[in-house]
PDB file of C-alpha atoms in Angstrom:
ATOM      1  CA  MET Q   9     -17.011  84.988 -86.001  1.00 88.00           C
ATOM      2  CA  VAL Q  10     -17.048  85.137 -89.482  1.00 94.00           C
ATOM      3  CA  LYS Q  11     -17.443  89.217 -89.414  1.00 97.00           C
ATOM      4  CA  LEU Q  12     -14.570  89.241 -86.862  1.00 97.00           C
ATOM      5  CA  GLU Q  13     -12.425  87.308 -89.395  1.00 98.00           C
ATOM      6  CA  LYS Q  14     -13.082  89.407 -92.080  1.00 98.00           C
ATOM      7  CA  MET Q  15     -12.465  92.359 -90.184  1.00 98.00           C
ATOM      8  CA  LEU Q  16      -9.121  91.008 -88.868  1.00 98.00           C
ATOM      9  CA  LEU Q  17      -7.738  90.123 -92.520  1.00 98.00           C
ATOM     10  CA  ASP Q  18      -9.057  93.383 -94.299  1.00 98.00           C
ATOM     11  CA  GLU Q  19      -6.218  95.294 -94.852  1.00 97.00           C
ATOM     12  CA  SER Q  20      -7.822  98.070 -96.140  1.00 97.00           C
ATOM     13  CA  LEU Q  21      -9.747  98.457 -92.688  1.00 97.00           C
ATOM     14  CA  PRO Q  22      -8.011 100.917 -90.301  1.00 97.00           C
ATOM     15  CA  ILE Q  23      -5.273  99.382 -88.024  1.00 95.00           C
ATOM     16  CA  TYR Q  24      -7.676 100.227 -85.197  1.00 96.00           C
ATOM     17  CA  THR Q  25     -10.787  98.271 -86.452  1.00 97.00           C
ATOM     18  CA  ARG Q  26      -8.385  95.117 -87.398  1.00 98.00           C
ATOM     19  CA  TYR Q  27      -6.982  95.257 -83.708  1.00 97.00           C
ATOM     20  CA  ARG Q  28     -10.753  95.568 -82.145  1.00 97.00           C
ATOM     21  CA  ALA Q  29     -11.128  92.068 -84.234  1.00 98.00           C
ATOM     22  CA  MET Q  30      -7.829  91.086 -83.132  1.00 98.00           C
ATOM     23  CA  PHE Q  31      -8.566  91.415 -79.189  1.00 97.00           C
ATOM     24  CA  SER Q  32     -12.334  90.646 -79.630  1.00 97.00           C
ATOM     25  CA  LEU Q  33     -11.165  87.060 -80.851  1.00 98.00           C
ATOM     26  CA  ARG Q  34      -8.633  86.716 -78.179  1.00 97.00           C
ATOM     27  CA  ASN Q  35     -11.515  87.447 -75.613  1.00 97.00           C
ATOM     28  CA  MET Q  36     -13.334  84.767 -76.974  1.00 97.00           C
ATOM     29  CA  GLN Q  37     -10.725  82.169 -75.678  1.00 96.00           C
ATOM     30  CA  THR Q  38     -12.013  79.324 -78.115  1.00 97.00           C
ATOM     31  CA  ASP Q  39     -10.300  77.148 -80.458  1.00 98.00           C
ATOM     32  CA  GLU Q  40     -12.148  78.490 -83.319  1.00 98.00           C
ATOM     33  CA  ALA Q  41     -10.816  81.888 -82.289  1.00 98.00           C
ATOM     34  CA  CYS Q  42      -7.446  81.040 -82.262  1.00 98.00           C
ATOM     35  CA  LEU Q  43      -7.540  79.348 -85.410  1.00 98.00           C
ATOM     36  CA  VAL Q  44      -9.068  82.811 -87.273  1.00 98.00           C
ATOM     37  CA  LEU Q  45      -6.131  84.564 -85.100  1.00 98.00           C
ATOM     38  CA  ALA Q  46      -3.200  82.169 -87.060  1.00 98.00           C
ATOM     39  CA  LYS Q  47      -4.595  83.555 -90.028  1.00 98.00           C
ATOM     40  CA  GLY Q  48      -3.516  86.837 -89.312  1.00 98.00           C
ATOM     41  CA  PHE Q  49       0.209  85.647 -90.196  1.00 98.00           C
ATOM     42  CA  SER Q  50      -0.652  86.355 -93.636  1.00 97.00           C
ATOM     43  CA  SER Q  51      -0.796  90.146 -92.949  1.00 97.00           C
ATOM     44  CA  SER Q  52       1.581  92.010 -95.153  1.00 97.00           C
ATOM     45  CA  ASP Q  53       2.159  94.214 -91.639  1.00 96.00           C
ATOM     46  CA  VAL Q  54       5.103  92.748 -89.476  1.00 97.00           C
ATOM     47  CA  LEU Q  55       3.861  94.604 -86.457  1.00 97.00           C
ATOM     48  CA  PHE Q  56       0.497  93.077 -86.677  1.00 98.00           C
ATOM     49  CA  ARG Q  57       2.016  89.536 -87.274  1.00 98.00           C
ATOM     50  CA  HIS Q  58       4.027  90.123 -84.065  1.00 98.00           C
ATOM     51  CA  GLU Q  59       0.692  91.149 -82.199  1.00 98.00           C
ATOM     52  CA  ILE Q  60      -1.036  87.855 -83.624  1.00 98.00           C
ATOM     53  CA  ALA Q  61       1.727  85.897 -82.063  1.00 98.00           C
ATOM     54  CA  TYR Q  62       1.644  87.965 -78.328  1.00 97.00           C
ATOM     55  CA  VAL Q  63      -2.099  87.671 -78.442  1.00 97.00           C
ATOM     56  CA  LEU Q  64      -1.921  83.504 -79.206  1.00 97.00           C
ATOM     57  CA  GLY Q  65       0.781  83.261 -76.642  1.00 94.00           C
ATOM     58  CA  GLN Q  66      -1.566  84.922 -74.214  1.00 94.00           C
ATOM     59  CA  LEU Q  67      -4.013  82.497 -74.950  1.00 96.00           C
ATOM     60  CA  GLN Q  68      -1.931  79.583 -74.409  1.00 94.00           C
ATOM     61  CA  ASN Q  69      -4.339  77.643 -76.568  1.00 97.00           C
ATOM     62  CA  PRO Q  70      -2.457  73.996 -77.678  1.00 97.00           C
ATOM     63  CA  ILE Q  71      -4.164  74.203 -81.182  1.00 98.00           C
ATOM     64  CA  SER Q  72      -2.110  77.545 -82.047  1.00 98.00           C
ATOM     65  CA  ILE Q  73       1.082  75.375 -81.869  1.00 98.00           C
ATOM     66  CA  LYS Q  74       1.535  74.345 -85.340  1.00 98.00           C
ATOM     67  CA  SER Q  75       0.816  77.689 -86.633  1.00 98.00           C
ATOM     68  CA  LEU Q  76       3.324  79.306 -84.389  1.00 98.00           C
ATOM     69  CA  MET Q  77       5.982  76.378 -85.250  1.00 98.00           C
ATOM     70  CA  GLU Q  78       5.409  77.535 -89.085  1.00 98.00           C
ATOM     71  CA  VAL Q  79       6.454  81.018 -88.258  1.00 98.00           C
ATOM     72  CA  VAL Q  80       9.322  80.274 -86.475  1.00 98.00           C
ATOM     73  CA  GLU Q  81      10.415  77.991 -88.975  1.00 97.00           C
ATOM     74  CA  LYS Q  82      10.106  80.621 -92.065  1.00 97.00           C
ATOM     75  CA  LEU Q  83      13.577  82.061 -92.070  1.00 96.00           C
ATOM     76  CA  ASP Q  84      12.459  84.811 -94.364  1.00 97.00           C
ATOM     77  CA  GLU Q  85      10.223  85.959 -91.618  1.00 97.00           C
ATOM     78  CA  ASP Q  86      10.697  89.076 -89.845  1.00 98.00           C
ATOM     79  CA  PRO Q  87      13.132  88.202 -86.588  1.00 97.00           C
ATOM     80  CA  MET Q  88      10.496  89.945 -84.463  1.00 97.00           C
ATOM     81  CA  VAL Q  89       7.449  88.150 -85.368  1.00 98.00           C
ATOM     82  CA  ARG Q  90       9.750  84.849 -85.200  1.00 98.00           C
ATOM     83  CA  HIS Q  91      10.655  85.888 -81.596  1.00 96.00           C
ATOM     84  CA  GLU Q  92       7.141  86.386 -80.644  1.00 96.00           C
ATOM     85  CA  CYS Q  93       6.044  83.134 -81.720  1.00 97.00           C
ATOM     86  CA  ALA Q  94       8.948  81.210 -79.590  1.00 96.00           C
ATOM     87  CA  GLU Q  95       8.050  83.048 -76.604  1.00 94.00           C
ATOM     88  CA  ALA Q  96       4.550  81.789 -76.983  1.00 95.00           C
ATOM     89  CA  LEU Q  97       5.469  78.245 -77.557  1.00 95.00           C
ATOM     90  CA  GLY Q  98       7.410  78.415 -74.365  1.00 93.00           C
ATOM     91  CA  ALA Q  99       4.436  79.706 -72.437  1.00 90.00           C
ATOM     92  CA  LEU Q 100       2.248  76.910 -73.949  1.00 92.00           C
ATOM     93  CA  GLY Q 101       5.136  74.718 -72.382  1.00 89.00           C
ATOM     94  CA  THR Q 102       4.621  71.551 -73.886  1.00 92.00           C
ATOM     95  CA  SER Q 103       7.620  68.643 -74.560  1.00 93.00           C
ATOM     96  CA  GLU Q 104       6.656  69.267 -78.283  1.00 96.00           C
ATOM     97  CA  CYS Q 105       7.290  72.737 -77.964  1.00 95.00           C
ATOM     98  CA  THR Q 106      10.443  72.395 -75.884  1.00 94.00           C
ATOM     99  CA  GLU Q 107      11.913  69.834 -78.388  1.00 95.00           C
ATOM    100  CA  PHE Q 108      11.011  72.284 -81.133  1.00 97.00           C
ATOM    101  CA  LEU Q 109      12.682  75.557 -79.390  1.00 96.00           C
ATOM    102  CA  ALA Q 110      15.929  73.595 -78.347  1.00 95.00           C
ATOM    103  CA  LYS Q 111      16.367  73.261 -82.246  1.00 96.00           C
ATOM    104  CA  TYR Q 112      16.570  76.978 -82.880  1.00 96.00           C
ATOM    105  CA  LEU Q 113      18.872  77.669 -79.990  1.00 95.00           C
ATOM    106  CA  SER Q 114      21.734  78.209 -82.739  1.00 95.00           C
ATOM    107  CA  ASP Q 115      19.265  80.314 -84.924  1.00 95.00           C
ATOM    108  CA  LYS Q 116      21.212  83.020 -87.093  1.00 96.00           C
ATOM    109  CA  GLU Q 117      19.122  85.704 -85.667  1.00 96.00           C
ATOM    110  CA  ARG Q 118      20.377  86.707 -82.274  1.00 96.00           C
ATOM    111  CA  ILE Q 119      16.724  87.789 -81.029  1.00 96.00           C
ATOM    112  CA  VAL Q 120      15.475  84.190 -82.171  1.00 96.00           C
ATOM    113  CA  ARG Q 121      18.200  82.497 -80.331  1.00 95.00           C
ATOM    114  CA  GLU Q 122      17.648  84.628 -77.139  1.00 95.00           C
ATOM    115  CA  SER Q 123      13.702  84.244 -77.531  1.00 94.00           C
ATOM    116  CA  CYS Q 124      14.181  80.308 -77.749  1.00 95.00           C
ATOM    117  CA  MET Q 125      16.392  80.550 -74.154  1.00 94.00           C
ATOM    118  CA  VAL Q 126      13.925  82.853 -72.633  1.00 91.00           C
ATOM    119  CA  ALA Q 127      10.967  80.586 -73.998  1.00 89.00           C
ATOM    120  CA  LEU Q 128      12.755  77.812 -72.355  1.00 92.00           C
ATOM    121  CA  ASP Q 129      12.917  79.106 -69.145  1.00 87.00           C
ATOM    122  CA  ILE Q 130       9.450  80.247 -69.246  1.00 83.00           C
ATOM    123  CA  SER Q 131       8.299  76.701 -69.982  1.00 79.00           C
ATOM    124  CA  GLU Q 132      10.438  75.119 -67.486  1.00 78.00           C
ATOM    125  CA  SER Q 133       9.345  77.566 -64.652  1.00 73.00           C
ATOM    126  CA  GLY Q 134       5.657  76.407 -64.578  1.00 62.00           C
ATOM    127  CA  ASP Q 135       3.533  78.219 -62.167  1.00 56.00           C
ATOM    128  CA  GLN Q 136       6.426  80.754 -61.139  1.00 51.00           C
ATOM    129  CA  PHE Q 137       6.263  82.899 -64.228  1.00 51.00           C
ATOM    130  CA  GLN Q 138       3.264  83.025 -66.488  1.00 52.00           C
ATOM    131  CA  TYR Q 139       3.993  84.808 -70.053  1.00 49.00           C
ATOM    132  CA  ALA Q 140       1.460  87.500 -70.429  1.00 50.00           C
ATOM    133  CA  ASN Q 141      -1.000  85.742 -68.142  1.00 51.00           C
ATOM    134  CA  THR Q 142      -3.681  88.425 -67.840  1.00 50.00           C
ATOM    135  CA  LEU Q 143      -6.706  86.797 -69.590  1.00 52.00           C
ATOM    136  CA  SER Q 144      -8.343  85.691 -66.430  1.00 51.00           C
ATOM    137  CA  LYS Q 145      -9.342  89.185 -65.696  1.00 46.00           C
ATOM    138  CA  VAL Q 146     -10.516  89.707 -69.511  1.00 49.00           C
ATOM    139  CA  THR Q 147     -14.096  89.536 -70.484  1.00 49.00           C
ATOM    140  CA  SER Q 148     -15.414  89.180 -74.002  1.00 45.00           C
ATOM    141  CA  VAL Q 149     -16.604  92.084 -75.662  1.00 47.00           C
ATOM    142  CA  SER Q 150     -18.173  92.141 -79.283  1.00 47.00           C
ATOM    143  CA  ALA Q 151     -16.857  94.036 -82.321  1.00 47.00           C
TER     144      ALA Q 151
END
């Protein structure tokens, strides 16, 4: 796990290597892996932070709620990252997430507002619609 964390966070490594670490952590599907993935929000790369949010949305692990909410709350964060965090919170679908998302339905950024609407719809749909639900077919690989 430590090796994957170092690979994930080392911005001097090729992006392919960092993505490989990201997906290896995702495939572990553990609380610890989710917490390591959330550290990826410190990256200087906007697209990488967006992908971290997407992967956390796939995992749908409640341990990531706090990190996802913190990113949505950061008004200086890139709107694409905030939008993906909002959708990940919708995939989690807890009452805490839905209450939080409702507060951002009037966000100044259109993509965040609309993502909160979609996230609330995802949350309300239950089993009818599963956000990025492909992990049941994934097996863990090592980096």
